[in-house]
């Protein structure tokens, strides 16, 4: 599952390669978009992510899933892990964060 704003746009080349490797959209490859301008703690977003993880887990036949996040999607997943660690542990095998601003934005460092 890929998490992040406009995940198809950012991950286009990766998605194309994953499809060549045998991933199937809606079966073994899913996206999760959200409004990055909203708080990562927005309950609606957390609830949607929990439901998405569960539905992807079920679609995989009960196999734990791999999550790839980009940029603010990394902060969203990290926030979710802190608030819902039981759900994360139940459904997620691995998490890869790409270019997540865990230490803030570089231009704000003085």
PDB file of C-alpha atoms in Angstrom:
ATOM      1  CA  UNK A   1       0.000   0.000   0.000  1.00  0.00           C
ATOM      2  CA  UNK A   2       1.288   3.444  -0.898  1.00  0.00           C
ATOM      3  CA  UNK A   3       0.454   6.404   1.351  1.00  0.00           C
ATOM      4  CA  UNK A   4       0.833  10.048   0.399  1.00  0.00           C
ATOM      5  CA  UNK A   5      -0.708  12.980  -1.416  1.00  0.00           C
ATOM      6  CA  UNK A   6      -1.372  12.247  -5.079  1.00  0.00           C
ATOM      7  CA  UNK A   7       0.357   8.920  -4.594  1.00  0.00           C
ATOM      8  CA  UNK A   8      -0.177   7.845  -8.214  1.00  0.00           C
ATOM      9  CA  UNK A   9       1.569  10.967  -9.549  1.00  0.00           C
ATOM     10  CA  UNK A  10       4.593  10.713  -7.244  1.00  0.00           C
ATOM     11  CA  UNK A  11       4.901   6.965  -7.510  1.00  0.00           C
ATOM     12  CA  UNK A  12       4.085   6.550 -11.210  1.00  0.00           C
ATOM     13  CA  UNK A  13       7.399   4.980 -12.235  1.00  0.00           C
ATOM     14  CA  UNK A  14       7.504   2.755  -9.150  1.00  0.00           C
ATOM     15  CA  UNK A  15       3.917   1.629  -9.758  1.00  0.00           C
ATOM     16  CA  UNK A  16       4.721   0.796 -13.392  1.00  0.00           C
ATOM     17  CA  UNK A  17       7.662  -1.338 -12.263  1.00  0.00           C
ATOM     18  CA  UNK A  18       5.634  -3.038  -9.533  1.00  0.00           C
ATOM     19  CA  UNK A  19       2.969  -3.950 -12.097  1.00  0.00           C
ATOM     20  CA  UNK A  20       5.707  -5.479 -14.280  1.00  0.00           C
ATOM     21  CA  UNK A  21       6.854  -7.500 -11.247  1.00  0.00           C
ATOM     22  CA  UNK A  22       3.377  -8.984 -10.907  1.00  0.00           C
ATOM     23  CA  UNK A  23       1.586  -6.693  -8.468  1.00  0.00           C
ATOM     24  CA  UNK A  24      -2.085  -6.226  -9.313  1.00  0.00           C
ATOM     25  CA  UNK A  25      -4.036  -3.018  -8.750  1.00  0.00           C
ATOM     26  CA  UNK A  26      -6.784  -3.546  -6.191  1.00  0.00           C
ATOM     27  CA  UNK A  27      -5.427  -6.940  -5.197  1.00  0.00           C
ATOM     28  CA  UNK A  28      -1.796  -6.534  -4.160  1.00  0.00           C
ATOM     29  CA  UNK A  29      -1.261  -2.811  -4.917  1.00  0.00           C
ATOM     30  CA  UNK A  30      -3.312  -0.055  -3.292  1.00  0.00           C
ATOM     31  CA  UNK A  31      -3.041   3.682  -2.747  1.00  0.00           C
ATOM     32  CA  UNK A  32      -4.175   5.899   0.096  1.00  0.00           C
ATOM     33  CA  UNK A  33      -4.537   9.616  -0.496  1.00  0.00           C
ATOM     34  CA  UNK A  34      -5.319  12.290   2.052  1.00  0.00           C
ATOM     35  CA  UNK A  35      -5.388  16.072   2.361  1.00  0.00           C
ATOM     36  CA  UNK A  36      -1.878  16.917   3.522  1.00  0.00           C
ATOM     37  CA  UNK A  37      -3.047  20.389   4.587  1.00  0.00           C
ATOM     38  CA  UNK A  38      -5.059  18.875   7.443  1.00  0.00           C
ATOM     39  CA  UNK A  39      -3.702  17.751  10.792  1.00  0.00           C
ATOM     40  CA  UNK A  40      -2.184  14.255  10.744  1.00  0.00           C
ATOM     41  CA  UNK A  41      -4.169  13.610  13.919  1.00  0.00           C
ATOM     42  CA  UNK A  42      -7.468  14.316  12.199  1.00  0.00           C
ATOM     43  CA  UNK A  43      -9.619  11.455  13.449  1.00  0.00           C
ATOM     44  CA  UNK A  44     -11.347  10.968  10.103  1.00  0.00           C
ATOM     45  CA  UNK A  45      -7.991  10.400   8.377  1.00  0.00           C
ATOM     46  CA  UNK A  46      -6.839   8.004  11.091  1.00  0.00           C
ATOM     47  CA  UNK A  47     -10.118   6.073  10.815  1.00  0.00           C
ATOM     48  CA  UNK A  48      -9.845   5.913   7.015  1.00  0.00           C
ATOM     49  CA  UNK A  49      -6.257   4.653   7.257  1.00  0.00           C
ATOM     50  CA  UNK A  50      -7.255   1.983   9.796  1.00  0.00           C
ATOM     51  CA  UNK A  51     -10.091   0.843   7.510  1.00  0.00           C
ATOM     52  CA  UNK A  52      -7.766   0.835   4.497  1.00  0.00           C
ATOM     53  CA  UNK A  53      -5.139  -1.257   6.285  1.00  0.00           C
ATOM     54  CA  UNK A  54      -7.807  -3.744   7.315  1.00  0.00           C
ATOM     55  CA  UNK A  55      -9.304  -3.977   3.805  1.00  0.00           C
ATOM     56  CA  UNK A  56      -5.879  -4.434   2.182  1.00  0.00           C
ATOM     57  CA  UNK A  57      -5.005  -7.089   4.777  1.00  0.00           C
ATOM     58  CA  UNK A  58      -8.236  -8.940   3.982  1.00  0.00           C
ATOM     59  CA  UNK A  59      -7.678  -8.587   0.213  1.00  0.00           C
ATOM     60  CA  UNK A  60      -4.228 -10.146   0.669  1.00  0.00           C
ATOM     61  CA  UNK A  61      -5.755 -13.230   2.221  1.00  0.00           C
ATOM     62  CA  UNK A  62      -4.721 -12.318   5.743  1.00  0.00           C
ATOM     63  CA  UNK A  63      -1.061 -11.650   4.956  1.00  0.00           C
ATOM     64  CA  UNK A  64       0.571  -8.685   6.641  1.00  0.00           C
ATOM     65  CA  UNK A  65       1.175  -5.857   4.208  1.00  0.00           C
ATOM     66  CA  UNK A  66       4.091  -3.644   3.217  1.00  0.00           C
ATOM     67  CA  UNK A  67       3.479   0.104   3.389  1.00  0.00           C
ATOM     68  CA  UNK A  68       5.433   2.682   1.378  1.00  0.00           C
ATOM     69  CA  UNK A  69       4.955   6.336   2.250  1.00  0.00           C
ATOM     70  CA  UNK A  70       6.248   9.545   0.704  1.00  0.00           C
ATOM     71  CA  UNK A  71       6.938  12.912   2.308  1.00  0.00           C
ATOM     72  CA  UNK A  72       4.086  13.924   4.645  1.00  0.00           C
ATOM     73  CA  UNK A  73       2.648  10.430   4.210  1.00  0.00           C
ATOM     74  CA  UNK A  74       5.555   9.322   6.407  1.00  0.00           C
ATOM     75  CA  UNK A  75       4.435  11.664   9.163  1.00  0.00           C
ATOM     76  CA  UNK A  76       0.881  10.402   8.781  1.00  0.00           C
ATOM     77  CA  UNK A  77       2.001   6.785   9.179  1.00  0.00           C
ATOM     78  CA  UNK A  78       4.250   7.657  12.137  1.00  0.00           C
ATOM     79  CA  UNK A  79       1.353   9.465  13.825  1.00  0.00           C
ATOM     80  CA  UNK A  80      -0.917   6.495  13.127  1.00  0.00           C
ATOM     81  CA  UNK A  81       1.648   4.116  14.638  1.00  0.00           C
ATOM     82  CA  UNK A  82       1.729   6.186  17.809  1.00  0.00           C
ATOM     83  CA  UNK A  83      -2.039   6.425  18.152  1.00  0.00           C
ATOM     84  CA  UNK A  84      -3.000   2.970  16.876  1.00  0.00           C
ATOM     85  CA  UNK A  85       0.020   0.732  17.409  1.00  0.00           C
ATOM     86  CA  UNK A  86      -2.200  -2.329  17.895  1.00  0.00           C
ATOM     87  CA  UNK A  87      -3.815  -1.881  14.466  1.00  0.00           C
ATOM     88  CA  UNK A  88      -0.441  -1.191  12.841  1.00  0.00           C
ATOM     89  CA  UNK A  89       1.138  -4.305  14.380  1.00  0.00           C
ATOM     90  CA  UNK A  90      -1.817  -6.465  13.369  1.00  0.00           C
ATOM     91  CA  UNK A  91      -1.818  -5.541   9.670  1.00  0.00           C
ATOM     92  CA  UNK A  92       1.635  -4.195   8.705  1.00  0.00           C
ATOM     93  CA  UNK A  93       4.741  -6.293   8.058  1.00  0.00           C
ATOM     94  CA  UNK A  94       7.106  -3.547   6.813  1.00  0.00           C
ATOM     95  CA  UNK A  95       7.024   0.214   6.393  1.00  0.00           C
ATOM     96  CA  UNK A  96       9.292   2.170   4.050  1.00  0.00           C
ATOM     97  CA  UNK A  97       9.273   5.964   4.371  1.00  0.00           C
ATOM     98  CA  UNK A  98      10.631   7.874   1.378  1.00  0.00           C
ATOM     99  CA  UNK A  99      11.738  11.508   1.901  1.00  0.00           C
ATOM    100  CA  UNK A 100       9.707  11.952   5.085  1.00  0.00           C
ATOM    101  CA  UNK A 101      10.460  15.190   6.972  1.00  0.00           C
ATOM    102  CA  UNK A 102      10.927  13.502  10.355  1.00  0.00           C
ATOM    103  CA  UNK A 103      13.279  16.255  11.500  1.00  0.00           C
ATOM    104  CA  UNK A 104      11.278  19.092   9.953  1.00  0.00           C
ATOM    105  CA  UNK A 105      11.818  21.002   6.752  1.00  0.00           C
ATOM    106  CA  UNK A 106      15.476  21.806   6.044  1.00  0.00           C
ATOM    107  CA  UNK A 107      14.765  25.470   5.302  1.00  0.00           C
ATOM    108  CA  UNK A 108      13.501  25.942   8.868  1.00  0.00           C
ATOM    109  CA  UNK A 109      16.789  24.821  10.395  1.00  0.00           C
ATOM    110  CA  UNK A 110      18.798  27.808  11.568  1.00  0.00           C
TER     111      UNK A 110
END
